[in-house]
Short mmCIF file of C-alpha atoms in Angstrom, two decimals:
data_model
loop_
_atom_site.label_atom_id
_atom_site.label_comp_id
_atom_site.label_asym_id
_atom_site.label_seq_id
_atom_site.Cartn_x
_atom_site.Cartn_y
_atom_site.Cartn_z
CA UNK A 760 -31.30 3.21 22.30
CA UNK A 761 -32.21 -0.42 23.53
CA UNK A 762 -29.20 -2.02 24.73
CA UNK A 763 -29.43 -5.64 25.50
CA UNK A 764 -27.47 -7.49 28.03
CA UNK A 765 -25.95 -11.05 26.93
CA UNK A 766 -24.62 -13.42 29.56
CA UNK A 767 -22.44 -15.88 27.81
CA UNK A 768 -23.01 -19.83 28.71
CA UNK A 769 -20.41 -22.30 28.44
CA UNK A 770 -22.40 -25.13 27.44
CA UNK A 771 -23.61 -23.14 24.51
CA UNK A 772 -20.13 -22.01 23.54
CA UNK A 773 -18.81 -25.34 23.52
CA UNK A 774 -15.31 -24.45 25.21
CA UNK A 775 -15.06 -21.59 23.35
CA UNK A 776 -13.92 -18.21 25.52
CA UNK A 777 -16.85 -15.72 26.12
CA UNK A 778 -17.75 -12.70 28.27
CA UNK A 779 -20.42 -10.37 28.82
CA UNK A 780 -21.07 -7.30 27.85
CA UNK A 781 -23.80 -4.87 26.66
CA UNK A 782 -24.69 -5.12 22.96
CA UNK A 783 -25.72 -2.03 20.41
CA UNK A 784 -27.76 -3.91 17.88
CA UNK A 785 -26.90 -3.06 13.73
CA UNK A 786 -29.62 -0.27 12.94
CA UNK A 787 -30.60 1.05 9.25
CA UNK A 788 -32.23 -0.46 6.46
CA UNK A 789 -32.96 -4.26 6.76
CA UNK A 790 -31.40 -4.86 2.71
CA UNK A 791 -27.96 -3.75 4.10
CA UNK A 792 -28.30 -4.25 7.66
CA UNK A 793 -29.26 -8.15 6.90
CA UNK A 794 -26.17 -8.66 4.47
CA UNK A 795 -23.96 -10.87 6.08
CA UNK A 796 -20.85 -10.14 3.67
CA UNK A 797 -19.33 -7.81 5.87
CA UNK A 798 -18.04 -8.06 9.63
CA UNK A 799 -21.01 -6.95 11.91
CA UNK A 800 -20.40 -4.87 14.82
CA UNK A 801 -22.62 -7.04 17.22
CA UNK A 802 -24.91 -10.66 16.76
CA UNK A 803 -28.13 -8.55 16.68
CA UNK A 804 -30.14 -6.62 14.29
CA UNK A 805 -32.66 -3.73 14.57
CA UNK A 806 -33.92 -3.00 10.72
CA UNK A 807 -37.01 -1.69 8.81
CA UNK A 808 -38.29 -2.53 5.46
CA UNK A 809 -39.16 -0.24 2.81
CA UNK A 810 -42.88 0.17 3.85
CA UNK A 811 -41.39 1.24 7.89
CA UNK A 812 -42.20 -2.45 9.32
CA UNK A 813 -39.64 -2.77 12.20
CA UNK A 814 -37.33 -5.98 12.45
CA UNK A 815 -35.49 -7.80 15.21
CA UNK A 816 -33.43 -10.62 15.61
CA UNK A 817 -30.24 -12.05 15.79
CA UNK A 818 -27.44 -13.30 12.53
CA UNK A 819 -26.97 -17.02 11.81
CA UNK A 820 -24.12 -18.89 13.16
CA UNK A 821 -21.37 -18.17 11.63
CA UNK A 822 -21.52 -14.41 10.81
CA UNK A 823 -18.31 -12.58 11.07
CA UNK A 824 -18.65 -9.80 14.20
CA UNK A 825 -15.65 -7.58 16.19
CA UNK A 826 -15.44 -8.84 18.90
CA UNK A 827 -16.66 -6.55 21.50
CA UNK A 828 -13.69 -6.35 24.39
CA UNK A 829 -10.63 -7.70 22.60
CA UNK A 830 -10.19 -4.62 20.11
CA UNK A 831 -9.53 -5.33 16.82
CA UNK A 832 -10.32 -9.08 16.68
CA UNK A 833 -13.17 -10.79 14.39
CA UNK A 834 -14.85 -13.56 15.86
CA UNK A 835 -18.28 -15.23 14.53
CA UNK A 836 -21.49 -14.75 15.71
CA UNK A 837 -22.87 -18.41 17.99
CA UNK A 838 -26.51 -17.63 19.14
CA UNK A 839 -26.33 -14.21 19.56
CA UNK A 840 -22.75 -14.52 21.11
CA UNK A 841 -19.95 -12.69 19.58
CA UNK A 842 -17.12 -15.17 20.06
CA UNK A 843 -13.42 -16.24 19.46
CA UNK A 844 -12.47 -20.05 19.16
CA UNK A 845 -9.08 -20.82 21.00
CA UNK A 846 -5.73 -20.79 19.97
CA UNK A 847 -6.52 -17.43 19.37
CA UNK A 848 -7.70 -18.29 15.35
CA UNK A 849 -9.94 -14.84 14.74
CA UNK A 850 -12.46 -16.80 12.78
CA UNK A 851 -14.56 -19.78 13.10
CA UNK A 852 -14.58 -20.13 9.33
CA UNK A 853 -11.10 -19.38 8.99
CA UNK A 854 -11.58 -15.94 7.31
CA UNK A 855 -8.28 -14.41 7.37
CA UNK A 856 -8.24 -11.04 9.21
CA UNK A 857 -8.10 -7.49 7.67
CA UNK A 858 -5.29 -6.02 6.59
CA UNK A 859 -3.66 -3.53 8.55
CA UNK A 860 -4.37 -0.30 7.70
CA UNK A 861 -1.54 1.84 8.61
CA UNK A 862 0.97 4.33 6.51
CA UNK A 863 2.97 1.12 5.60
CA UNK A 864 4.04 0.23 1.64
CA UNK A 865 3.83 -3.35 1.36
CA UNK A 866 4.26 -3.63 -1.82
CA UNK A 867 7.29 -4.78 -4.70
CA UNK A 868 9.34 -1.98 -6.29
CA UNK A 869 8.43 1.53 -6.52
CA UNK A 870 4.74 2.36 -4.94
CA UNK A 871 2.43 3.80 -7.92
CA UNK A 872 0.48 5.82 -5.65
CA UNK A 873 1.16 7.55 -2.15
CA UNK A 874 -2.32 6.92 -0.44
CA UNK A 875 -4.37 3.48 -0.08
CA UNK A 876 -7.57 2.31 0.49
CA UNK A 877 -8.27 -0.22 3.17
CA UNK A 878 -11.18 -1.75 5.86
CA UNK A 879 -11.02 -0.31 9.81
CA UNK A 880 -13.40 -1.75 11.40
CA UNK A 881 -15.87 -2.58 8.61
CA UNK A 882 -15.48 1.10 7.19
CA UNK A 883 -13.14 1.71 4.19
CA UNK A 884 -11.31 4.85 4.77
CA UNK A 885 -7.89 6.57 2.42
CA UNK A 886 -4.43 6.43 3.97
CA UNK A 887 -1.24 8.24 2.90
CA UNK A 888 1.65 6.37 2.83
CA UNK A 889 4.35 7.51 5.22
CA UNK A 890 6.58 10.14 3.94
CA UNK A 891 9.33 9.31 2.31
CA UNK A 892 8.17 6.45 0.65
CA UNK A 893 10.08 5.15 -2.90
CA UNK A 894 7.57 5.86 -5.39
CA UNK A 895 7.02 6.34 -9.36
CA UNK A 896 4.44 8.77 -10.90
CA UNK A 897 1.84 7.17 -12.71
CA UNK A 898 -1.17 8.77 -14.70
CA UNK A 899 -4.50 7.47 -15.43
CA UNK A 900 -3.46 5.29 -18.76
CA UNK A 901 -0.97 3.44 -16.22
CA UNK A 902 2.58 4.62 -17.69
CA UNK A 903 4.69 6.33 -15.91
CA UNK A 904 4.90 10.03 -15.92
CA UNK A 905 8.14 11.21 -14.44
CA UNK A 906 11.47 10.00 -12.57
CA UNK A 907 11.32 7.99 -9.54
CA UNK A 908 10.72 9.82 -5.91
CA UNK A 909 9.12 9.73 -2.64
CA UNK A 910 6.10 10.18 -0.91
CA UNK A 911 5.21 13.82 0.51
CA UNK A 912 1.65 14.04 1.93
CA UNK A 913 0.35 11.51 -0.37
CA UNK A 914 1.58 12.73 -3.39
CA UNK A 915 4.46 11.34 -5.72
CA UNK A 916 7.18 13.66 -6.21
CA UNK A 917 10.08 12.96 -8.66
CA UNK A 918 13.53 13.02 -7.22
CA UNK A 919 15.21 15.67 -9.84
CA UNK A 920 12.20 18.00 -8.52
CA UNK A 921 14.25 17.70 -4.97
CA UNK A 922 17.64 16.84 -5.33
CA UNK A 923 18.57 20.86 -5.01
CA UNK A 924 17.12 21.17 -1.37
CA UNK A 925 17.76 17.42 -0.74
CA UNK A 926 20.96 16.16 -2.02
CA UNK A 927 21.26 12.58 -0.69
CA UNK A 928 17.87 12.03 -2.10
CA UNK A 929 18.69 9.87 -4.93
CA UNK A 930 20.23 7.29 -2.06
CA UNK A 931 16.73 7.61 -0.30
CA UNK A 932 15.10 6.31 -3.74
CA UNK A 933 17.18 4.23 -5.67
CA UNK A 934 17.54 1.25 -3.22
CA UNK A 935 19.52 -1.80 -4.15
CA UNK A 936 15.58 -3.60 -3.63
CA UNK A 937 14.48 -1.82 -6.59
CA UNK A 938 17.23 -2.38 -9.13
CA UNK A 939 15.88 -5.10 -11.33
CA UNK A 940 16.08 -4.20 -14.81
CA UNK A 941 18.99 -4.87 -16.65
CA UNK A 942 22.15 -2.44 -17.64
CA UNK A 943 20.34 -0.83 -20.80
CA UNK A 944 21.94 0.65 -24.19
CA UNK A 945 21.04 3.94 -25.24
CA UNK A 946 21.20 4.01 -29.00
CA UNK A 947 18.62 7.52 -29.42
CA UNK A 948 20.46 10.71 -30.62
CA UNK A 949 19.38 12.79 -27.96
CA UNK A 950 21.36 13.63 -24.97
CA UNK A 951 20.15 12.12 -21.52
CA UNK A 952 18.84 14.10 -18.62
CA UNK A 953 19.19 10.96 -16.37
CA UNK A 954 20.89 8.09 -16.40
CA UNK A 955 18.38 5.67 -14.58
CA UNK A 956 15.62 4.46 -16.78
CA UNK A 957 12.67 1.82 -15.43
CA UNK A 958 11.11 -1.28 -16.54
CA UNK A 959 7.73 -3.01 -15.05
CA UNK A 960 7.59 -6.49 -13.97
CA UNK A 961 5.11 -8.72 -12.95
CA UNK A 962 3.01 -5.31 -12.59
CA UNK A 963 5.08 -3.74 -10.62
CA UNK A 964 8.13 -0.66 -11.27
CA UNK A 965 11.84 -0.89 -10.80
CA UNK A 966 14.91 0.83 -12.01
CA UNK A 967 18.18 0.21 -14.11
CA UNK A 968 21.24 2.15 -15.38
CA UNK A 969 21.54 3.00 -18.64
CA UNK A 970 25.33 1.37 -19.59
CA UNK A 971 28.26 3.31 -18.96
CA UNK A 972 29.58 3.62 -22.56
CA UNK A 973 30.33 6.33 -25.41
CA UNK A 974 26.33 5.79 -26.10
CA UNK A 975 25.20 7.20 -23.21
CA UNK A 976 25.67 10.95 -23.39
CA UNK A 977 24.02 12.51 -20.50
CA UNK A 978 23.57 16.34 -18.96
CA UNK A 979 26.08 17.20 -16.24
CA UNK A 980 24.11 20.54 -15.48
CA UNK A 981 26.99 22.49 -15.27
CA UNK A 982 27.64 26.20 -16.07
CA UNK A 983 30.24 25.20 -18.91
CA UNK A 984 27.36 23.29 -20.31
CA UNK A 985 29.83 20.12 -20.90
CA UNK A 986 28.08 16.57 -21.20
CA UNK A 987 29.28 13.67 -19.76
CA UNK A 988 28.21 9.87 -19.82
CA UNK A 989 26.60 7.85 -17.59
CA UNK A 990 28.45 5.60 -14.58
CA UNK A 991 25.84 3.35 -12.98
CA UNK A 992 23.17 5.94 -12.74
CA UNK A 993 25.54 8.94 -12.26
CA UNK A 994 26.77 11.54 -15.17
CA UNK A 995 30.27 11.83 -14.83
CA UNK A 996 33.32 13.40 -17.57
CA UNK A 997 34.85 10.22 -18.12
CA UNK A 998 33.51 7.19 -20.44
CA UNK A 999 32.97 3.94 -18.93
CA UNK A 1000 33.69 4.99 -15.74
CA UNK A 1001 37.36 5.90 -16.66
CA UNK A 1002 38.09 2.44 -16.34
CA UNK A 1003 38.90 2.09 -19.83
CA UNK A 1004 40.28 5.57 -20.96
CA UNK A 1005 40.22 7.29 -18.00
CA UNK A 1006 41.99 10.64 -20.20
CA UNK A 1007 38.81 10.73 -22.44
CA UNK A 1008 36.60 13.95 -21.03
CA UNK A 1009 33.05 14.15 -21.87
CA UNK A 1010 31.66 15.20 -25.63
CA UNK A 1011 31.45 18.85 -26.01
#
């Protein structure tokens, strides 16, 4: 493999910082290796054509490169010089740099998936988000297909699937961040088997309660198979939070 050695020269670089180091030129086919759209891993090519003629030469001015001893930083290519302007800016053209790509949800409200896809280092690659990440199950039509959860290895799982070995789990996913919908009324004959419920806005998912009133019948899961009604997300014996009549026990 031809390496080439490239001494940087400051009246070239015009003030810019430089350095020198060895240089592996971009090898493969000259239709992708010639696209400029994505960040080059050096200021010189090393292509062939379809009919095996060879290629060599260097990008045009301007090219976005990684820059080859300060890890992680894109710089533009200046006569065959991979190079960063100062103050530090990571583009000439003032490309914003990539994204991280780390186990972090940056998102609003609940994450709709436990993995991403992002750019490292000019290659796209799938990362889970960390565990224990608020989610909401989605399916391929885009509703939602289940209660609100977390993230375990990548994969969305609802919090009534793990509130028997996890008890506190419904304080890991219903954070005060994600309550955005309003108090809701529950005017369907059917009893409730939780007493959250979840709206989307502006494309993304949060939660609300379901009011605490006589409308909100809801399972208490217990072996005397008595309902109860719904206090700001929790199924409790007494209507409206026994605030009101705090005697009345749940419907039978």
């Amino acid at each position: 493999m031809l390496n080439i050695y490239i001494t940087c020269i400051a009246a070239i670089i015009g003030g810019h910082p430089c350095f020198s180091y060895d240089i592996v030129p971009e090898r493969g086919p000259c239709r992708s290796v010639m696209n400029t759209s994505s960040t080059k891993r050096s200021c010189y090519y090393a292509c062939y054509h379809d009919n095996n003629r060879r290629e060599r030469g260097q990008y045009i001015d301007g090219t976005k490169c990684w820059h080859p001893t300060l890890r992680g930083q894109i710089g533009s290519c200046m006569r065959g010089n991979c190079i960063l302007p100062e103050g530090g800016e990571p583009h000439i053209n003032n490309t914003l740099p990539e994204e991280a790509c780390d186990d972090v949800y940056r998102g609003h409200g609940f994450a709709s998936r436990c993995q991403r896809t992002c750019k490292y280092r000019g290659r796209y690659k799938r990362v889970p988000y960390a565990g224990g990440t608020p989610c909401i199950p989605i399916n391929k039509e885009g509703q939602r297909s289940g209660n609100a959860g977390i993230c375990m290895l990548g994969i969305c799982r609802p919090y009534d699937e793990l509130e028997t070995r996890y008890p506190q789990i419904e304080k890991k996913v219903f954070l005060l961040k994600y309550q955005k919908c309003p108090d809701k009324d529950h005017f369907g004959k059917n009893v409730l088997w939780s007493c959250y419920y979840y709206c989307k806005q502006n494309g993304s998912w949060f939660f609300g309660y379901y009011k605490s009133n006589k409308n909100s019948a809801c399972e208490l899961f217990q072996p005397d198979h008595r309902l109860g009604w719904c206090c700001r997300g929790k199924c409790m014996r007494q209507a409206n939070c026994g605030r009101v009549e705090g005697s009345v026990t749940g419907p039978a």
